[in-house]
XYZ file of C-alpha atoms in Angstrom:
490
model
C 0.000 0.000 0.000
C 1.367 3.449 -0.936
C 1.035 6.296 1.548
C -0.884 9.437 0.619
C 2.401 11.324 0.188
C 3.599 8.879 -2.475
C 6.357 7.435 -0.267
C 6.379 3.650 0.076
C 7.210 1.796 3.319
C 10.363 0.462 1.628
C 11.508 4.015 0.924
C 10.850 4.969 4.553
C 12.915 1.997 5.704
C 15.719 2.973 3.348
C 15.696 6.537 4.681
C 15.977 5.297 8.259
C 19.038 3.272 7.309
C 20.807 5.643 4.933
C 19.632 9.234 5.437
C 22.350 11.366 7.041
C 19.821 13.622 8.805
C 18.132 10.708 10.574
C 21.516 9.144 11.374
C 22.569 12.344 13.129
C 19.352 12.470 15.151
C 19.890 8.832 16.162
C 23.657 9.044 16.759
C 25.137 8.087 20.137
C 26.961 11.436 20.268
C 23.970 13.578 19.286
C 23.595 14.924 22.851
C 26.730 17.031 22.489
C 27.261 17.176 18.705
C 23.958 18.895 17.855
C 24.410 21.649 20.516
C 27.984 22.102 19.251
C 26.762 22.548 15.678
C 23.987 24.914 16.793
C 26.307 27.134 18.823
C 29.271 27.444 16.487
C 28.179 26.627 12.914
C 24.433 27.037 12.408
C 24.392 30.831 12.143
C 27.805 31.271 10.504
C 27.695 32.938 7.102
C 29.981 30.666 5.126
C 32.571 28.459 6.815
C 34.999 28.451 9.757
C 38.667 27.514 9.878
C 39.506 23.940 10.821
C 41.926 25.046 13.566
C 39.306 27.233 15.274
C 36.613 24.558 15.137
C 38.966 21.865 16.451
C 39.419 24.047 19.549
C 35.638 24.288 19.985
C 35.344 20.505 19.690
C 38.061 20.061 22.335
C 36.208 22.453 24.671
C 32.965 20.516 24.172
C 34.716 17.217 24.918
C 36.189 18.649 28.141
C 32.676 19.484 29.360
C 31.389 15.927 28.928
C 31.722 14.000 32.241
C 33.387 10.560 32.127
C 34.102 10.831 28.408
C 36.229 7.839 27.434
C 36.630 8.469 23.715
C 40.118 8.329 22.229
C 39.459 10.356 19.052
C 41.121 13.728 18.636
C 39.025 16.758 17.565
C 40.424 16.448 14.026
C 39.428 12.761 13.913
C 35.904 13.642 15.110
C 35.597 16.217 12.328
C 36.903 13.730 9.764
C 34.236 11.233 10.879
C 31.525 13.900 10.636
C 32.638 14.735 7.105
C 32.442 11.048 6.154
C 28.959 10.898 7.741
C 27.931 13.933 5.620
C 27.230 16.114 8.650
C 30.031 18.537 7.790
C 31.317 19.780 4.460
C 34.814 21.038 3.704
C 36.264 23.690 1.451
C 39.742 25.090 0.905
C 40.421 28.796 1.107
C 43.935 30.180 0.634
C 45.254 26.646 1.045
C 43.608 26.145 4.452
C 40.853 23.682 5.331
C 37.497 25.075 6.457
C 34.230 23.496 7.712
C 30.566 24.285 7.203
C 27.362 22.465 8.121
C 25.914 20.149 5.521
C 22.241 20.388 4.481
C 21.599 17.187 6.466
C 22.876 18.753 9.704
C 20.889 21.938 9.060
C 17.701 19.898 8.625
C 18.397 17.941 11.814
C 18.765 21.198 13.776
C 15.564 22.549 12.237
C 13.642 19.424 13.286
C 14.912 19.711 16.858
C 14.061 23.425 17.040
C 10.518 22.796 15.806
C 10.070 20.178 18.515
C 11.486 22.452 21.208
C 9.370 25.412 20.130
C 6.262 23.209 20.007
C 5.175 24.339 16.581
C 1.890 23.011 15.253
C 0.917 22.794 11.622
C -2.704 23.624 12.521
C -3.132 27.370 12.874
C -5.055 30.207 11.316
C -1.869 31.548 9.753
C -1.022 28.177 8.205
C -4.573 27.748 6.886
C -4.386 31.237 5.395
C -1.184 30.303 3.560
C -2.837 27.113 2.303
C -5.907 29.026 1.093
C -3.707 31.521 -0.771
C -1.713 28.690 -2.388
C -4.904 26.850 -3.417
C -6.352 30.019 -4.954
C -3.116 30.655 -6.846
C -3.078 27.072 -8.157
C -6.722 27.383 -9.234
C -5.817 30.463 -11.284
C -2.812 28.698 -12.822
C -4.771 25.634 -13.895
C -7.736 27.487 -15.377
C -7.354 28.286 -19.111
C -10.442 30.538 -19.087
C -9.305 34.176 -18.918
C -12.833 35.327 -18.060
C -12.649 33.282 -14.864
C -9.426 35.120 -13.933
C -11.020 38.499 -14.636
C -14.108 37.680 -12.530
C -11.911 36.492 -9.645
C -9.848 39.713 -9.751
C -13.038 41.826 -9.858
C -14.300 39.943 -6.805
C -11.022 40.545 -4.992
C -11.241 44.257 -5.797
C -14.763 44.395 -4.376
C -13.652 42.569 -1.220
C -10.694 44.922 -0.771
C -12.905 47.983 -1.225
C -15.402 46.650 1.319
C -12.570 45.837 3.735
C -11.128 49.321 3.266
C -14.463 50.906 4.166
C -14.861 48.694 7.238
C -11.348 49.528 8.439
C -11.891 53.252 7.861
C -15.170 53.200 9.805
C -13.773 51.056 12.620
C -16.061 48.081 12.038
C -13.190 45.578 11.703
C -11.633 44.262 14.895
C -7.903 44.343 15.330
C -5.915 41.131 15.339
C -5.514 39.403 18.672
C -2.127 38.821 20.241
C -2.397 35.074 19.622
C -3.144 35.654 15.928
C -0.056 37.853 15.683
C 2.072 35.167 17.341
C 0.713 32.518 14.970
C 1.518 34.657 11.938
C 5.042 35.319 13.241
C 5.679 31.603 13.801
C 4.363 30.879 10.307
C 6.763 33.389 8.735
C 9.773 32.046 10.624
C 8.796 28.427 9.864
C 8.446 29.080 6.130
C 11.821 30.825 5.859
C 13.715 28.488 8.183
C 14.074 25.715 5.606
C 15.340 27.897 2.760
C 19.000 28.219 3.904
C 19.238 24.419 4.172
C 17.686 24.074 0.704
C 20.149 26.584 -0.739
C 23.048 24.780 0.977
C 21.829 21.499 -0.513
C 21.738 23.100 -3.965
C 25.233 24.546 -3.396
C 26.502 21.046 -2.555
C 24.798 19.530 -5.615
C 26.374 22.163 -7.863
C 29.848 21.550 -6.429
C 29.499 17.764 -6.779
C 28.294 17.937 -10.388
C 30.911 20.553 -11.201
C 33.647 18.185 -10.057
C 32.046 15.289 -11.945
C 31.918 17.238 -15.219
C 35.494 18.513 -14.733
C 36.831 15.010 -14.069
C 34.998 13.689 -17.120
C 36.474 16.462 -19.257
C 40.044 15.756 -18.148
C 39.762 11.970 -18.111
C 37.780 11.126 -21.226
C 38.403 14.237 -23.286
C 34.862 14.837 -24.636
C 34.352 17.183 -27.554
C 33.297 20.733 -26.820
C 29.779 20.028 -28.080
C 29.493 17.003 -25.787
C 30.716 19.006 -22.811
C 28.224 21.817 -23.443
C 25.421 19.259 -23.796
C 26.446 17.610 -20.507
C 26.586 21.011 -18.782
C 23.091 21.962 -19.982
C 21.733 18.555 -18.970
C 23.168 18.837 -15.454
C 21.859 22.404 -15.155
C 18.352 21.250 -16.136
C 18.513 18.477 -13.519
C 19.465 20.978 -10.819
C 16.622 23.302 -11.790
C 14.098 20.460 -11.361
C 15.121 19.645 -7.777
C 13.009 21.074 -4.901
C 16.024 23.116 -3.825
C 16.490 24.455 -7.353
C 12.819 25.431 -7.552
C 13.064 27.347 -4.266
C 16.232 29.056 -5.472
C 14.666 30.147 -8.773
C 11.592 31.506 -7.003
C 13.662 33.511 -4.551
C 15.951 34.785 -7.311
C 12.965 35.993 -9.309
C 11.720 37.854 -6.254
C 15.128 39.497 -5.868
C 14.952 40.661 -9.485
C 11.849 42.641 -8.512
C 13.361 45.614 -6.684
C 9.892 46.811 -5.730
C 8.927 43.535 -4.047
C 12.255 43.290 -2.198
C 11.869 46.845 -0.883
C 8.277 46.114 0.181
C 9.391 43.105 2.248
C 12.147 45.091 3.963
C 9.751 47.994 4.663
C 7.188 45.603 6.139
C 9.829 43.992 8.372
C 10.927 47.441 9.590
C 7.309 48.321 10.352
C 6.854 45.125 12.391
C 9.994 45.741 14.431
C 8.917 49.315 15.231
C 5.623 48.226 16.836
C 4.941 47.477 20.515
C 4.279 43.851 19.551
C 7.948 43.383 18.609
C 9.221 44.969 21.819
C 6.789 43.316 24.241
C 5.814 39.960 22.719
C 8.759 38.848 20.578
C 11.840 37.198 22.037
C 15.274 38.638 21.205
C 15.917 35.580 19.055
C 12.697 36.088 17.083
C 13.484 39.773 16.552
C 16.956 38.913 15.327
C 15.621 36.178 13.010
C 13.061 38.539 11.497
C 15.518 41.416 11.182
C 18.222 39.305 9.502
C 15.812 37.075 7.549
C 16.238 38.803 4.212
C 19.996 39.266 4.574
C 20.447 35.596 5.532
C 18.475 34.390 2.538
C 20.318 36.844 0.305
C 23.693 35.531 1.507
C 22.607 31.930 0.904
C 21.361 32.817 -2.576
C 24.645 34.604 -3.297
C 26.684 31.505 -2.392
C 24.617 29.446 -4.843
C 25.065 32.093 -7.528
C 28.847 32.083 -7.015
C 28.844 28.314 -7.463
C 27.019 28.722 -10.769
C 29.532 31.405 -11.803
C 32.493 29.143 -10.968
C 30.891 26.284 -12.898
C 30.299 28.500 -15.933
C 33.834 29.935 -15.715
C 35.326 26.428 -15.711
C 33.319 25.532 -18.803
C 34.403 28.744 -20.517
C 38.073 28.088 -19.738
C 37.805 24.593 -21.190
C 36.048 25.746 -24.350
C 38.535 28.549 -24.981
C 41.664 26.511 -24.238
C 43.097 25.627 -27.629
C 45.921 23.459 -26.268
C 43.646 21.055 -24.418
C 44.374 18.257 -26.922
C 48.127 18.629 -26.450
C 47.765 18.675 -22.657
C 45.649 15.522 -22.781
C 48.211 13.845 -25.031
C 51.015 14.807 -22.639
C 49.089 13.324 -19.710
C 48.457 10.164 -21.712
C 52.141 9.805 -22.624
C 53.205 10.406 -19.009
C 50.732 7.759 -17.817
C 52.075 5.280 -20.397
C 55.657 6.047 -19.372
C 54.904 5.475 -15.706
C 53.084 2.241 -16.496
C 55.981 1.011 -18.639
C 58.508 1.941 -15.970
C 56.541 0.119 -13.297
C 56.330 -2.994 -15.472
C 60.090 -2.787 -16.189
C 60.993 -2.523 -12.492
C 58.665 -5.400 -11.594
C 60.223 -7.615 -14.276
C 63.890 -6.624 -13.733
C 64.366 -4.887 -10.348
C 67.669 -3.230 -9.409
C 69.752 -0.077 -9.948
C 70.621 0.892 -13.528
C 72.143 3.721 -15.522
C 70.548 5.349 -18.568
C 73.154 5.884 -21.278
C 70.719 7.469 -23.737
C 70.302 11.255 -23.507
C 66.517 11.142 -23.179
C 66.041 14.584 -21.654
C 68.699 16.226 -23.864
C 70.673 17.387 -20.816
C 73.750 15.251 -21.335
C 74.660 11.850 -19.869
C 73.352 11.501 -16.335
C 74.010 8.510 -14.083
C 70.765 8.052 -12.135
C 70.930 5.905 -9.019
C 67.970 7.312 -7.084
C 65.613 9.524 -9.071
C 64.348 11.171 -5.856
C 67.816 12.703 -5.349
C 68.135 14.001 -8.900
C 68.386 17.794 -9.125
C 68.251 19.176 -12.635
C 67.879 22.817 -11.565
C 68.986 24.775 -8.545
C 67.335 27.915 -7.149
C 70.059 30.486 -6.605
C 67.774 32.655 -4.474
C 66.327 36.108 -5.172
C 68.306 38.339 -7.475
C 69.125 41.900 -6.517
C 67.710 44.483 -8.882
C 68.498 48.176 -8.512
C 66.108 50.711 -9.984
C 67.360 54.259 -10.475
C 64.847 57.011 -11.178
C 66.131 60.206 -12.729
C 64.237 63.216 -11.332
C 62.633 65.593 -13.797
C 61.947 69.206 -13.034
C 59.387 69.544 -15.817
C 55.754 69.451 -14.561
C 53.241 67.069 -16.078
C 51.132 68.460 -18.920
C 47.593 69.414 -17.977
C 46.140 66.583 -20.088
C 48.225 63.994 -18.218
C 47.182 65.445 -14.857
C 43.524 65.257 -15.876
C 43.974 61.664 -17.043
C 45.587 60.668 -13.729
C 42.778 62.333 -11.781
C 40.136 60.547 -13.872
C 41.895 57.185 -13.379
C 41.967 57.726 -9.603
C 38.301 58.798 -9.460
C 37.097 55.737 -11.391
C 39.428 53.216 -9.699
C 38.222 50.142 -7.755
C 39.148 51.815 -4.455
C 37.196 55.008 -5.238
C 34.078 53.158 -6.455
C 34.298 50.710 -3.495
C 34.376 53.691 -1.128
C 31.184 55.075 -2.716
C 29.470 51.658 -2.385
C 30.444 51.368 1.299
C 29.185 54.904 2.009
C 25.732 54.067 0.540
C 25.539 50.685 2.313
C 25.914 52.354 5.718
C 22.479 53.935 5.216
C 20.662 51.077 3.473
C 20.946 47.283 3.250
C 21.212 47.036 -0.558
C 22.336 49.423 -3.291
C 22.181 49.056 -7.055
C 24.750 49.932 -9.664
C 22.601 52.825 -10.901
C 22.481 54.300 -7.370
C 26.254 54.037 -7.033
C 26.751 55.720 -10.416
C 24.406 58.574 -9.454
C 26.322 59.065 -6.178
C 29.634 59.289 -8.079
C 30.883 62.885 -8.604
C 29.856 64.249 -11.999
C 33.427 64.588 -13.254
C 33.968 60.823 -12.727
C 30.685 59.651 -14.277
C 32.511 58.132 -17.212
C 32.636 54.762 -18.931
C 35.554 53.750 -16.700
C 33.339 54.057 -13.616
C 30.749 51.713 -15.184
C 33.432 49.170 -16.102
C 34.779 49.300 -12.544
C 31.238 48.869 -11.154
C 30.687 45.768 -13.289
C 34.064 44.358 -12.233
C 33.258 44.868 -8.527
C 29.767 43.347 -8.919
C 31.208 40.168 -10.423
C 33.488 39.727 -7.391
C 31.562 41.293 -4.514
C 27.936 41.624 -5.642
C 25.359 40.237 -8.054
C 24.925 40.659 -11.810
C 21.554 40.179 -13.491
C 21.918 40.408 -17.269
C 18.178 39.985 -17.838
C 17.482 43.473 -16.437
C 19.042 46.581 -17.979
C 19.784 49.911 -16.307
C 20.624 53.236 -17.954
C 23.391 55.721 -17.239
C 24.301 59.017 -18.905
C 27.922 59.859 -19.691
C 28.669 63.534 -20.314
C 32.303 64.647 -20.031
C 33.986 66.574 -22.833
C 31.625 65.644 -25.629
C 29.046 67.499 -27.725
C 26.163 65.170 -26.854
C 25.532 63.051 -23.770
C 26.027 59.301 -24.245
C 23.347 56.969 -22.877
C 24.688 53.539 -21.857
C 22.747 50.367 -20.977
C 24.419 48.021 -18.473
C 23.263 44.961 -16.434
C 21.391 45.277 -13.135
C 24.038 45.261 -10.393
C 23.319 44.706 -6.660
C 25.646 45.158 -3.661
C 24.563 44.013 -0.188
C 27.781 43.945 1.842
C 30.711 46.244 2.486
C 33.795 45.824 0.311
C 37.206 45.534 1.903
C 39.104 48.490 0.452
C 42.341 46.507 0.459
C 40.616 43.675 -1.403
C 38.702 46.012 -3.731
C 41.734 48.113 -4.692
């Protein structure tokens, strides 16, 4: 018999045995591992260094009475990575940890149990009713039905407006407000884990495609076809659907501003001060920024995937590199077979490397090149008393005013007063003498590294300068939501 959700008992049994989330909830060490994850990793934007987290693991182990385990903190972390509770990444050659989607889901399940959330509430039923109405509109091909429904909604809104204006509508009760708040937090709580799951899927498939490209040497057409196929598969996953929906909402600047304005209005009311916990206020206040950061990590993964494909397609010497790897592999295989058949030291009389006769006893001790250390270079600058021409001075000033450091400083100044700024806003805030094409190029360069680029939306900018007519330029929609390190942005 198949359950109403479409999941068979065999699939449920398989999940109990193989699902990493359920394994974590049932683990012997869950009593101290889950609190450790919640305290140090759950709310981290990105990842933490392995050294720092090993210290936190050691502190947690010291607080467990009569702990008899013999694993070191690094060995614990290695086991958690193998169990798919932690994920690793390398940054500047150093190992870093972040929670996996399975661990995030386990923490969400525990929090829902602790908070005593119920799926039966007026807020939840209201969300269901809205979703059902939206689905009814989507599935109906009759446009007249849509028009009649909208007319009815307009009439209901007008009647509600009159009742509110005349005071005939009661205000919401405190319990209704609490239910609606819990519904909002519950709906948004799963999105970071979904985005993290999508980020992991992208990284895994990126590595799979890259390994296939280097190992089997597919044609460029085959590689593009494989890339598009994998991208379509990602878009069909539940996590990919959530990501696309959220990204489309971000493209609507009006809708994003409305959500932030509504959140600010909620936090300014007495309800937020008197009936919301500090944790709930913080969750609501940082909700949009948290989701934006998670969406940005997914977008960067897509950008890295696309960049790898572009590098492969534009690399003309790929065939020669693949042939060199093949020849090296054949040479190593032949050498191994030779040593296995006739072991012992030997001397090569043939000048294979074209470096002269070389008696090789132990190849590991062979040194064909020696680093003589850094060379001393002396630079002498002859002073000139002649001042720079006025045109050169103007060019230097324009280069400084449109540099990455100058544009980054303008972005940081605007972000101190608002959570998000667009490329058009940054360009308008740039002094008029520096509103040139170089400033737009610098803006686009910074957005690729530190912001978001949406090529499906165009923005306009006017370039004046020393020209007879103003030049109107169309450039992609750029978004910045975090400060730029001036040292990094220079």
